[in-house]
PDB file of C-alpha atoms in Angstrom:
ATOM      1  CA  MET A 266      19.352  27.167  30.233  1.00 58.00           C
ATOM      2  CA  PRO A 267      17.546  24.496  28.212  1.00 66.00           C
ATOM      3  CA  ARG A 268      19.768  22.609  25.810  1.00 77.00           C
ATOM      4  CA  LEU A 269      19.005  22.194  22.135  1.00 83.00           C
ATOM      5  CA  PRO A 270      17.996  18.639  21.223  1.00 84.00           C
ATOM      6  CA  ASP A 271      20.710  16.561  19.585  1.00 87.00           C
ATOM      7  CA  LEU A 272      18.886  16.334  16.260  1.00 87.00           C
ATOM      8  CA  GLU A 273      21.812  14.788  14.415  1.00 89.00           C
ATOM      9  CA  ALA A 274      22.093  11.972  16.953  1.00 90.00           C
ATOM     10  CA  TRP A 275      18.338  11.309  16.769  1.00 90.00           C
ATOM     11  CA  ALA A 276      18.575  11.130  12.969  1.00 90.00           C
ATOM     12  CA  LEU A 277      21.453   8.654  13.211  1.00 91.00           C
ATOM     13  CA  PHE A 278      19.535   6.590  15.781  1.00 90.00           C
ATOM     14  CA  ALA A 279      16.548   6.490  13.395  1.00 91.00           C
ATOM     15  CA  LYS A 280      18.703   4.918  10.698  1.00 91.00           C
ATOM     16  CA  VAL A 281      20.179   2.385  13.158  1.00 90.00           C
ATOM     17  CA  ALA A 282      16.644   1.457  14.254  1.00 90.00           C
ATOM     18  CA  GLU A 283      15.521   1.103  10.611  1.00 90.00           C
ATOM     19  CA  THR A 284      18.471  -1.044   9.506  1.00 89.00           C
ATOM     20  CA  GLY A 285      19.014  -2.947  12.768  1.00 88.00           C
ATOM     21  CA  SER A 286      22.756  -2.478  12.427  1.00 88.00           C
ATOM     22  CA  PHE A 287      25.355   0.159  13.251  1.00 89.00           C
ATOM     23  CA  ALA A 288      27.407  -0.983  10.254  1.00 89.00           C
ATOM     24  CA  ARG A 289      24.564  -0.763   7.718  1.00 89.00           C
ATOM     25  CA  ALA A 290      23.406   2.603   9.066  1.00 89.00           C
ATOM     26  CA  ALA A 291      26.976   3.921   8.963  1.00 90.00           C
ATOM     27  CA  ALA A 292      27.374   2.741   5.368  1.00 91.00           C
ATOM     28  CA  GLU A 293      24.198   4.568   4.268  1.00 87.00           C
ATOM     29  CA  PHE A 294      25.452   7.841   5.743  1.00 87.00           C
ATOM     30  CA  GLY A 295      29.099   7.351   4.783  1.00 90.00           C
ATOM     31  CA  LEU A 296      30.151   7.500   8.436  1.00 90.00           C
ATOM     32  CA  SER A 297      32.121   5.163  10.652  1.00 91.00           C
ATOM     33  CA  LYS A 298      30.474   2.574  12.852  1.00 89.00           C
ATOM     34  CA  ALA A 299      32.149   4.242  15.862  1.00 91.00           C
ATOM     35  CA  THR A 300      30.525   7.583  14.993  1.00 91.00           C
ATOM     36  CA  MET A 301      27.078   5.964  14.896  1.00 89.00           C
ATOM     37  CA  SER A 302      27.654   4.166  18.191  1.00 90.00           C
ATOM     38  CA  LYS A 303      28.878   7.332  19.924  1.00 92.00           C
ATOM     39  CA  ALA A 304      25.840   9.284  18.710  1.00 91.00           C
ATOM     40  CA  VAL A 305      23.443   6.718  20.181  1.00 90.00           C
ATOM     41  CA  GLY A 306      25.520   6.654  23.350  1.00 91.00           C
ATOM     42  CA  ARG A 307      25.144  10.428  23.665  1.00 91.00           C
ATOM     43  CA  LEU A 308      21.386  10.108  23.462  1.00 89.00           C
ATOM     44  CA  GLU A 309      21.264   7.337  26.047  1.00 90.00           C
ATOM     45  CA  ALA A 310      23.402   9.372  28.436  1.00 91.00           C
ATOM     46  CA  ARG A 311      21.207  12.397  27.894  1.00 90.00           C
ATOM     47  CA  ILE A 312      17.858  10.676  28.459  1.00 88.00           C
ATOM     48  CA  GLY A 313      19.145   8.311  31.141  1.00 91.00           C
ATOM     49  CA  ALA A 314      17.811   5.182  29.464  1.00 90.00           C
ATOM     50  CA  SER A 315      18.986   2.575  26.963  1.00 91.00           C
ATOM     51  CA  LEU A 316      17.625   2.778  23.426  1.00 91.00           C
ATOM     52  CA  LEU A 317      19.225  -0.453  22.198  1.00 90.00           C
ATOM     53  CA  ASN A 318      19.981  -3.881  23.556  1.00 90.00           C
ATOM     54  CA  ARG A 319      23.455  -4.790  22.293  1.00 85.00           C
ATOM     55  CA  THR A 320      24.880  -8.283  22.025  1.00 79.00           C
ATOM     56  CA  SER A 321      27.816  -9.592  20.044  1.00 72.00           C
ATOM     57  CA  ARG A 322      25.422 -10.857  17.349  1.00 76.00           C
ATOM     58  CA  ARG A 323      22.534  -8.435  17.071  1.00 81.00           C
ATOM     59  CA  LEU A 324      20.869  -5.208  18.092  1.00 86.00           C
ATOM     60  CA  SER A 325      17.308  -4.851  19.272  1.00 89.00           C
ATOM     61  CA  LEU A 326      15.264  -1.884  20.426  1.00 90.00           C
ATOM     62  CA  THR A 327      14.382  -1.484  24.075  1.00 91.00           C
ATOM     63  CA  ASP A 328      10.878  -0.359  25.007  1.00 92.00           C
ATOM     64  CA  THR A 329      12.169   3.208  25.184  1.00 92.00           C
ATOM     65  CA  GLY A 330      13.897   2.744  21.832  1.00 89.00           C
ATOM     66  CA  ARG A 331      10.747   1.439  20.166  1.00 91.00           C
ATOM     67  CA  ARG A 332       8.732   4.401  21.388  1.00 91.00           C
ATOM     68  CA  ALA A 333      11.409   6.836  20.252  1.00 91.00           C
ATOM     69  CA  ALA A 334      12.128   5.236  16.853  1.00 90.00           C
ATOM     70  CA  ALA A 335       9.017   6.497  15.024  1.00 89.00           C
ATOM     71  CA  SER A 336       9.550  10.076  16.214  1.00 90.00           C
ATOM     72  CA  ALA A 337      13.249   9.869  15.360  1.00 89.00           C
ATOM     73  CA  ALA A 338      12.338   8.621  11.864  1.00 90.00           C
ATOM     74  CA  ARG A 339      10.124  11.681  11.416  1.00 89.00           C
ATOM     75  CA  ILE A 340      13.008  13.929  12.466  1.00 87.00           C
ATOM     76  CA  LEU A 341      15.206  12.312   9.834  1.00 87.00           C
ATOM     77  CA  ALA A 342      12.485  12.477   7.171  1.00 85.00           C
ATOM     78  CA  GLU A 343      11.692  16.121   7.917  1.00 86.00           C
ATOM     79  CA  GLY A 344      15.381  17.031   7.762  1.00 85.00           C
ATOM     80  CA  GLU A 345      15.793  15.248   4.451  1.00 83.00           C
ATOM     81  CA  ALA A 346      12.646  16.923   3.128  1.00 80.00           C
ATOM     82  CA  VAL A 347      13.773  20.417   4.141  1.00 79.00           C
ATOM     83  CA  GLU A 348      17.141  19.887   2.503  1.00 78.00           C
ATOM     84  CA  ALA A 349      15.622  18.333  -0.599  1.00 71.00           C
ATOM     85  CA  GLU A 350      13.060  21.131  -0.913  1.00 69.00           C
ATOM     86  CA  ALA A 351      15.818  23.717  -0.798  1.00 70.00           C
ATOM     87  CA  MET A 352      17.948  21.803  -3.283  1.00 65.00           C
ATOM     88  CA  SER A 353      15.023  21.211  -5.634  1.00 61.00           C
ATOM     89  CA  GLN A 354      14.999  24.871  -6.572  1.00 55.00           C
ATOM     90  CA  SER A 355      18.221  24.351  -8.478  1.00 51.00           C
ATOM     91  CA  MET A 356      18.399  20.582  -8.992  1.00 65.00           C
ATOM     92  CA  ALA A 357      16.379  17.919 -10.774  1.00 75.00           C
ATOM     93  CA  PRO A 358      14.657  15.353  -8.506  1.00 84.00           C
ATOM     94  CA  CYS A 359      17.143  12.660  -7.594  1.00 87.00           C
ATOM     95  CA  GLY A 360      17.610   9.777  -5.192  1.00 90.00           C
ATOM     96  CA  LEU A 361      15.834   6.597  -4.126  1.00 93.00           C
ATOM     97  CA  VAL A 362      12.056   6.395  -3.685  1.00 95.00           C
ATOM     98  CA  ARG A 363      10.713   3.370  -1.803  1.00 95.00           C
ATOM     99  CA  LEU A 364       7.276   2.559  -3.238  1.00 96.00           C
ATOM    100  CA  ALA A 365       4.753  -0.021  -1.978  1.00 95.00           C
ATOM    101  CA  ALA A 366       1.819  -1.251  -4.067  1.00 95.00           C
ATOM    102  CA  PRO A 367      -0.674  -4.145  -4.067  1.00 94.00           C
ATOM    103  CA  MET A 368       0.694  -7.215  -5.836  1.00 94.00           C
ATOM    104  CA  SER A 369      -1.697  -7.648  -8.779  1.00 93.00           C
ATOM    105  CA  PHE A 370      -2.188  -3.933  -9.319  1.00 95.00           C
ATOM    106  CA  GLY A 371       1.535  -3.322  -9.119  1.00 95.00           C
ATOM    107  CA  ILE A 372       2.386  -5.972 -11.710  1.00 94.00           C
ATOM    108  CA  ALA A 373      -0.405  -5.024 -14.127  1.00 92.00           C
ATOM    109  CA  HIS A 374      -0.453  -1.235 -13.823  1.00 93.00           C
ATOM    110  CA  VAL A 375       2.544   0.128 -11.903  1.00 95.00           C
ATOM    111  CA  ALA A 376       5.474  -1.857 -13.315  1.00 96.00           C
ATOM    112  CA  PRO A 377       4.506  -1.075 -16.959  1.00 94.00           C
ATOM    113  CA  ILE A 378       4.705   2.702 -16.371  1.00 95.00           C
ATOM    114  CA  LEU A 379       8.003   2.667 -14.473  1.00 96.00           C
ATOM    115  CA  PRO A 380      10.093   2.916 -17.681  1.00 97.00           C
ATOM    116  CA  ALA A 381       8.339   6.190 -18.533  1.00 96.00           C
ATOM    117  CA  LEU A 382       8.773   7.456 -14.955  1.00 96.00           C
ATOM    118  CA  LEU A 383      12.493   6.714 -14.912  1.00 95.00           C
ATOM    119  CA  ALA A 384      12.955   8.128 -18.408  1.00 95.00           C
ATOM    120  CA  ALA A 385      11.285  11.367 -17.309  1.00 93.00           C
ATOM    121  CA  HIS A 386      13.361  11.495 -14.113  1.00 93.00           C
ATOM    122  CA  PRO A 387      16.664   9.741 -14.863  1.00 93.00           C
ATOM    123  CA  GLN A 388      18.217  10.701 -11.524  1.00 92.00           C
ATOM    124  CA  ILE A 389      15.465   8.945  -9.550  1.00 94.00           C
ATOM    125  CA  SER A 390      15.614   5.250  -8.682  1.00 95.00           C
ATOM    126  CA  VAL A 391      12.710   3.174  -7.345  1.00 96.00           C
ATOM    127  CA  ASP A 392      12.627   0.342  -4.809  1.00 96.00           C
ATOM    128  CA  LEU A 393       9.264  -1.312  -5.548  1.00 97.00           C
ATOM    129  CA  HIS A 394       7.672  -3.505  -2.864  1.00 96.00           C
ATOM    130  CA  LEU A 395       4.650  -5.553  -3.980  1.00 95.00           C
ATOM    131  CA  GLY A 396       2.238  -7.211  -1.552  1.00 92.00           C
ATOM    132  CA  ASP A 397      -1.445  -7.141  -0.663  1.00 88.00           C
ATOM    133  CA  GLU A 398      -0.800  -6.774   3.064  1.00 87.00           C
ATOM    134  CA  LEU A 399      -1.082  -3.316   4.637  1.00 83.00           C
ATOM    135  CA  VAL A 400       2.474  -2.022   5.040  1.00 83.00           C
ATOM    136  CA  ASP A 401       3.647   0.305   7.800  1.00 85.00           C
ATOM    137  CA  LEU A 402       4.947   3.302   5.856  1.00 86.00           C
ATOM    138  CA  VAL A 403       6.911   4.851   8.706  1.00 83.00           C
ATOM    139  CA  GLY A 404       8.198   1.641  10.272  1.00 83.00           C
ATOM    140  CA  GLY A 405       9.011   0.130   6.870  1.00 85.00           C
ATOM    141  CA  GLY A 406      10.802   3.217   5.618  1.00 86.00           C
ATOM    142  CA  PHE A 407       8.488   3.731   2.611  1.00 91.00           C
ATOM    143  CA  ASP A 408       8.186   7.092   0.865  1.00 93.00           C
ATOM    144  CA  VAL A 409       4.972   6.356  -1.037  1.00 94.00           C
ATOM    145  CA  ALA A 410       2.301   3.646  -1.047  1.00 94.00           C
ATOM    146  CA  LEU A 411      -0.579   2.934  -3.379  1.00 95.00           C
ATOM    147  CA  ARG A 412      -3.579   1.731  -1.393  1.00 92.00           C
ATOM    148  CA  ILE A 413      -6.862   0.442  -2.772  1.00 91.00           C
ATOM    149  CA  ALA A 414      -9.297   0.876   0.080  1.00 85.00           C
ATOM    150  CA  ALA A 415     -11.752   3.073   1.895  1.00 79.00           C
ATOM    151  CA  LEU A 416      -9.085   4.782   3.951  1.00 78.00           C
ATOM    152  CA  ALA A 417      -9.532   5.039   7.691  1.00 73.00           C
ATOM    153  CA  ASP A 418      -8.694   8.305   9.404  1.00 60.00           C
ATOM    154  CA  SER A 419      -4.991   8.444  10.205  1.00 69.00           C
ATOM    155  CA  SER A 420      -2.033  10.779  10.306  1.00 73.00           C
ATOM    156  CA  LEU A 421      -0.978   9.615   6.833  1.00 82.00           C
ATOM    157  CA  ARG A 422      -1.348  11.999   3.920  1.00 87.00           C
ATOM    158  CA  ALA A 423      -3.555  10.669   1.114  1.00 88.00           C
ATOM    159  CA  ARG A 424      -4.437  11.724  -2.422  1.00 91.00           C
ATOM    160  CA  ARG A 425      -7.367  10.057  -4.166  1.00 91.00           C
ATOM    161  CA  VAL A 426      -6.542   9.013  -7.721  1.00 92.00           C
ATOM    162  CA  CYS A 427      -9.685   7.262  -8.987  1.00 90.00           C
ATOM    163  CA  ARG A 428     -12.613   5.123  -7.944  1.00 89.00           C
ATOM    164  CA  ILE A 429     -12.225   1.334  -7.992  1.00 90.00           C
ATOM    165  CA  ARG A 430     -15.371  -0.688  -8.551  1.00 91.00           C
ATOM    166  CA  ARG A 431     -15.642  -4.202  -7.142  1.00 92.00           C
ATOM    167  CA  LEU A 432     -17.729  -6.493  -9.329  1.00 94.00           C
ATOM    168  CA  LEU A 433     -19.370  -9.854  -8.687  1.00 96.00           C
ATOM    169  CA  VAL A 434     -18.195 -11.976 -11.620  1.00 97.00           C
ATOM    170  CA  ALA A 435     -18.175 -15.545 -12.896  1.00 98.00           C
ATOM    171  CA  ALA A 436     -17.771 -17.390 -16.196  1.00 98.00           C
ATOM    172  CA  PRO A 437     -20.785 -17.802 -18.493  1.00 97.00           C
ATOM    173  CA  GLY A 438     -20.546 -21.569 -17.972  1.00 97.00           C
ATOM    174  CA  TYR A 439     -20.838 -21.161 -14.211  1.00 97.00           C
ATOM    175  CA  PHE A 440     -24.006 -19.097 -14.534  1.00 97.00           C
ATOM    176  CA  ALA A 441     -25.414 -21.624 -17.025  1.00 96.00           C
ATOM    177  CA  ARG A 442     -24.960 -24.462 -14.508  1.00 96.00           C
ATOM    178  CA  ARG A 443     -25.657 -22.726 -11.202  1.00 95.00           C
ATOM    179  CA  GLY A 444     -27.912 -19.827 -12.135  1.00 95.00           C
ATOM    180  CA  ARG A 445     -27.298 -16.100 -11.852  1.00 96.00           C
ATOM    181  CA  PRO A 446     -27.786 -14.566  -8.382  1.00 96.00           C
ATOM    182  CA  ALA A 447     -30.142 -11.593  -8.277  1.00 94.00           C
ATOM    183  CA  HIS A 448     -29.898 -10.723  -4.563  1.00 95.00           C
ATOM    184  CA  PRO A 449     -27.072 -11.115  -2.030  1.00 95.00           C
ATOM    185  CA  ARG A 450     -29.060 -13.771  -0.162  1.00 95.00           C
ATOM    186  CA  ASP A 451     -28.796 -15.974  -3.272  1.00 96.00           C
ATOM    187  CA  LEU A 452     -25.031 -16.216  -2.736  1.00 96.00           C
ATOM    188  CA  ALA A 453     -25.553 -18.612   0.172  1.00 93.00           C
ATOM    189  CA  ASP A 454     -26.188 -21.296  -2.456  1.00 93.00           C
ATOM    190  CA  HIS A 455     -23.165 -20.484  -4.635  1.00 96.00           C
ATOM    191  CA  ALA A 456     -19.477 -21.405  -4.709  1.00 97.00           C
ATOM    192  CA  CYS A 457     -17.942 -18.127  -3.523  1.00 97.00           C
ATOM    193  CA  LEU A 458     -14.202 -17.649  -4.026  1.00 96.00           C
ATOM    194  CA  GLY A 459     -12.856 -15.546  -1.198  1.00 94.00           C
ATOM    195  CA  TYR A 460     -10.250 -12.798  -0.965  1.00 92.00           C
ATOM    196  CA  ALA A 461      -8.500 -12.951   2.395  1.00 90.00           C
ATOM    197  CA  TYR A 462      -7.917  -9.211   2.790  1.00 85.00           C
ATOM    198  CA  LEU A 463     -11.566  -8.182   2.586  1.00 83.00           C
ATOM    199  CA  PRO A 464     -12.612  -6.501   5.867  1.00 81.00           C
ATOM    200  CA  THR A 465     -14.913  -9.505   6.507  1.00 85.00           C
ATOM    201  CA  PRO A 466     -13.756 -12.312   4.164  1.00 86.00           C
ATOM    202  CA  ASP A 467     -16.557 -14.735   5.100  1.00 88.00           C
ATOM    203  CA  ARG A 468     -19.340 -12.155   5.090  1.00 92.00           C
ATOM    204  CA  TRP A 469     -19.887 -10.052   1.973  1.00 94.00           C
ATOM    205  CA  ARG A 470     -21.698  -6.737   2.343  1.00 93.00           C
ATOM    206  CA  PHE A 471     -23.591  -5.058  -0.494  1.00 94.00           C
ATOM    207  CA  VAL A 472     -25.564  -1.862  -1.041  1.00 93.00           C
ATOM    208  CA  HIS A 473     -28.383  -1.645  -3.592  1.00 93.00           C
ATOM    209  CA  ALA A 474     -28.845   1.343  -5.870  1.00 89.00           C
ATOM    210  CA  SER A 475     -31.998   2.095  -3.845  1.00 92.00           C
ATOM    211  CA  GLY A 476     -29.981   2.290  -0.607  1.00 89.00           C
ATOM    212  CA  GLU A 477     -30.963  -1.146   0.729  1.00 93.00           C
ATOM    213  CA  GLU A 478     -28.103  -2.924   2.497  1.00 93.00           C
ATOM    214  CA  ALA A 479     -27.557  -6.674   2.733  1.00 94.00           C
ATOM    215  CA  ALA A 480     -24.890  -9.003   4.076  1.00 93.00           C
ATOM    216  CA  VAL A 481     -24.457 -12.714   3.445  1.00 94.00           C
ATOM    217  CA  ALA A 482     -22.231 -15.422   4.885  1.00 94.00           C
ATOM    218  CA  THR A 483     -20.338 -17.059   2.022  1.00 94.00           C
ATOM    219  CA  HIS A 484     -18.534 -20.348   1.510  1.00 94.00           C
ATOM    220  CA  GLY A 485     -16.621 -21.902  -1.331  1.00 94.00           C
ATOM    221  CA  PRO A 486     -13.711 -24.075  -2.433  1.00 95.00           C
ATOM    222  CA  LEU A 487     -10.927 -21.450  -2.404  1.00 96.00           C
ATOM    223  CA  ARG A 488      -9.738 -18.415  -0.494  1.00 94.00           C
ATOM    224  CA  ALA A 489      -6.533 -16.559  -1.461  1.00 95.00           C
ATOM    225  CA  ASN A 490      -4.643 -13.494  -0.316  1.00 93.00           C
ATOM    226  CA  ASN A 491      -4.230 -12.305  -3.907  1.00 93.00           C
ATOM    227  CA  GLY A 492      -6.934 -11.641  -6.492  1.00 93.00           C
ATOM    228  CA  ASP A 493      -4.974 -13.057  -9.431  1.00 95.00           C
ATOM    229  CA  ALA A 494      -4.959 -16.445  -7.717  1.00 95.00           C
ATOM    230  CA  LEU A 495      -8.755 -16.592  -8.073  1.00 96.00           C
ATOM    231  CA  LEU A 496      -8.804 -15.967 -11.833  1.00 97.00           C
ATOM    232  CA  PRO A 497      -8.083 -19.555 -13.013  1.00 97.00           C
ATOM    233  CA  MET A 498     -10.979 -20.840 -10.893  1.00 97.00           C
ATOM    234  CA  LEU A 499     -13.242 -18.102 -12.229  1.00 97.00           C
ATOM    235  CA  ARG A 500     -12.315 -18.728 -15.862  1.00 97.00           C
ATOM    236  CA  ALA A 501     -12.785 -22.473 -15.367  1.00 97.00           C
ATOM    237  CA  GLY A 502     -16.343 -21.868 -14.200  1.00 96.00           C
ATOM    238  CA  LEU A 503     -15.754 -23.266 -10.711  1.00 97.00           C
ATOM    239  CA  GLY A 504     -17.014 -20.328  -8.686  1.00 96.00           C
ATOM    240  CA  LEU A 505     -17.861 -16.653  -8.516  1.00 96.00           C
ATOM    241  CA  ALA A 506     -15.974 -13.868  -6.775  1.00 96.00           C
ATOM    242  CA  VAL A 507     -15.952 -10.180  -6.004  1.00 95.00           C
ATOM    243  CA  GLN A 508     -13.013  -8.745  -7.947  1.00 95.00           C
ATOM    244  CA  PRO A 509     -11.717  -5.209  -8.497  1.00 93.00           C
ATOM    245  CA  GLU A 510     -12.520  -3.941 -11.962  1.00 92.00           C
ATOM    246  CA  PHE A 511      -8.850  -3.348 -12.829  1.00 93.00           C
ATOM    247  CA  LEU A 512      -8.254  -7.090 -12.464  1.00 94.00           C
ATOM    248  CA  VAL A 513     -11.147  -8.377 -14.605  1.00 95.00           C
ATOM    249  CA  TRP A 514     -12.027  -5.630 -17.088  1.00 93.00           C
ATOM    250  CA  GLN A 515     -10.267  -7.395 -19.966  1.00 93.00           C
ATOM    251  CA  ASP A 516     -11.957 -10.722 -19.140  1.00 96.00           C
ATOM    252  CA  LEU A 517     -15.301  -8.939 -19.092  1.00 95.00           C
ATOM    253  CA  ALA A 518     -14.617  -7.235 -22.436  1.00 93.00           C
ATOM    254  CA  ALA A 519     -13.597 -10.589 -23.983  1.00 95.00           C
ATOM    255  CA  GLY A 520     -16.658 -12.410 -22.607  1.00 96.00           C
ATOM    256  CA  ARG A 521     -14.606 -14.810 -20.488  1.00 97.00           C
ATOM    257  CA  LEU A 522     -16.356 -13.445 -17.389  1.00 97.00           C
ATOM    258  CA  GLU A 523     -19.718 -11.794 -16.839  1.00 97.00           C
ATOM    259  CA  GLU A 524     -21.012  -9.498 -14.113  1.00 96.00           C
ATOM    260  CA  ALA A 525     -23.949 -10.405 -11.880  1.00 96.00           C
ATOM    261  CA  MET A 526     -26.064  -8.279  -9.534  1.00 95.00           C
ATOM    262  CA  ALA A 527     -25.029  -5.085 -11.311  1.00 93.00           C
ATOM    263  CA  ASP A 528     -27.532  -3.065  -9.271  1.00 94.00           C
ATOM    264  CA  TRP A 529     -25.764  -4.142  -6.061  1.00 95.00           C
ATOM    265  CA  SER A 530     -22.288  -2.994  -5.108  1.00 91.00           C
ATOM    266  CA  MET A 531     -19.832  -3.392  -2.283  1.00 89.00           C
ATOM    267  CA  PRO A 532     -19.033  -0.239  -0.273  1.00 85.00           C
ATOM    268  CA  PRO A 533     -16.973   2.137  -2.424  1.00 81.00           C
ATOM    269  CA  ILE A 534     -13.187   2.086  -2.446  1.00 88.00           C
ATOM    270  CA  ALA A 535     -10.588   4.103  -4.321  1.00 90.00           C
ATOM    271  CA  LEU A 536      -6.993   4.062  -5.470  1.00 93.00           C
ATOM    272  CA  ASN A 537      -5.046   6.398  -3.195  1.00 93.00           C
ATOM    273  CA  VAL A 538      -1.485   7.652  -3.095  1.00 94.00           C
ATOM    274  CA  VAL A 539      -0.450   7.634   0.565  1.00 92.00           C
ATOM    275  CA  THR A 540       2.653   9.165   2.155  1.00 91.00           C
ATOM    276  CA  PRO A 541       3.939   9.418   5.724  1.00 86.00           C
ATOM    277  CA  PRO A 542       2.880  12.416   7.821  1.00 82.00           C
ATOM    278  CA  GLY A 543       4.882  15.601   7.574  1.00 73.00           C
ATOM    279  CA  GLY A 544       4.810  18.967   5.922  1.00 66.00           C
ATOM    280  CA  LEU A 545       7.519  18.850   3.274  1.00 72.00           C
ATOM    281  CA  ARG A 546       8.145  16.124   0.700  1.00 79.00           C
ATOM    282  CA  PRO A 547      11.500  15.621  -1.007  1.00 83.00           C
ATOM    283  CA  ALA A 548      11.430  16.620  -4.679  1.00 85.00           C
ATOM    284  CA  ARG A 549      11.993  13.011  -5.751  1.00 90.00           C
ATOM    285  CA  VAL A 550       8.891  11.886  -3.824  1.00 92.00           C
ATOM    286  CA  ALA A 551       6.743  14.733  -5.150  1.00 91.00           C
ATOM    287  CA  ALA A 552       7.803  13.871  -8.705  1.00 93.00           C
ATOM    288  CA  VAL A 553       6.847  10.216  -8.296  1.00 95.00           C
ATOM    289  CA  ILE A 554       3.480  11.120  -6.755  1.00 95.00           C
ATOM    290  CA  GLU A 555       2.600  13.487  -9.597  1.00 94.00           C
ATOM    291  CA  PHE A 556       3.605  10.933 -12.216  1.00 95.00           C
ATOM    292  CA  LEU A 557       1.674   8.065 -10.637  1.00 95.00           C
ATOM    293  CA  ALA A 558      -1.453  10.149 -10.037  1.00 93.00           C
ATOM    294  CA  GLY A 559      -1.452  11.473 -13.596  1.00 92.00           C
ATOM    295  CA  ARG A 560      -0.875   8.146 -15.307  1.00 92.00           C
ATOM    296  CA  LEU A 561      -3.063   5.925 -13.126  1.00 92.00           C
ATOM    297  CA  ALA A 562      -6.065   8.269 -13.210  1.00 89.00           C
ATOM    298  CA  ALA A 563      -6.100   7.679 -16.976  1.00 79.00           C
ATOM    299  CA  ALA A 564      -5.788   3.871 -16.801  1.00 69.00           C
ATOM    300  CA  PRO A 565      -7.988   1.834 -19.178  1.00 72.00           C
ATOM    301  CA  TRP A 566     -10.450   0.572 -16.572  1.00 74.00           C
ATOM    302  CA  ALA A 567     -10.778   4.116 -15.119  1.00 56.00           C
ATOM    303  CA  ARG A 568     -11.568   5.556 -18.541  1.00 46.00           C
ATOM    304  CA  GLN A 569     -14.315   2.965 -18.923  1.00 47.00           C
ATOM    305  CA  ASP A 570     -15.647   3.856 -15.493  1.00 44.00           C
ATOM    306  CA  GLY A 571     -15.478   7.601 -16.008  1.00 40.00           C
ATOM    307  CA  ALA A 572     -13.646   8.122 -12.720  1.00 39.00           C
TER     308      ALA A 572
END
């Protein structure tokens, strides 16, 4: 007769793979290191292959272990979600939520609303990871990520929060000295400040309100992997840049920056709440998603934009 899969052992292996340590995984589950090691040993005996390379100093995944780790992580996440869903009927959301967000957006718009989130859900705690790089939700052990992008098709679950406009901006003094571009081809003669995580950082693509498309190779004195790092150069009148509206809306309102080529736009992007694949979400994760979506959809730049 077919044997039932050893789901508990796979869940324990997932935590060992995530933490890279029997001791750390055991501590998270409140188990002994020997219990964790025996569980992984059972799996290896059952499948007839090693999941981990063990030395006196470190653990590393074998090829088989790497392939199995993502599926094992889903087993663990699904089990936690089923249990949390059942418990949520009689308990308030509680536990740790690992949240990833872009650096500038996270500092300006996520961190300020965390006090209200944690006041509304005092049994939830948040581990906030800020960075503009694209994080691996499953491999990194994240529950939720905020992504500002045109999302590619994937197995991740996504909820659109609001549109994010990207504006071509510079200081009034820059336009006074260098002129105001009217067409993307004009940018070839301008000091363009680049954002490293654009799909094509050295080639900016625009769409006109009429539907015309244009692309231009750009060059300039600075490229950065964070939009905030471009603001001093912009305010000093030393270049122009394409910036998300949430980063420059206050500078635009104060007259420190001005928009150019308003009838041209980069391909549309949006703020999205993204979670790993799977059917059920723990109550703590669902609570954080609902809070973030509700508060960020009503952010100041979004109200201006009407998104």
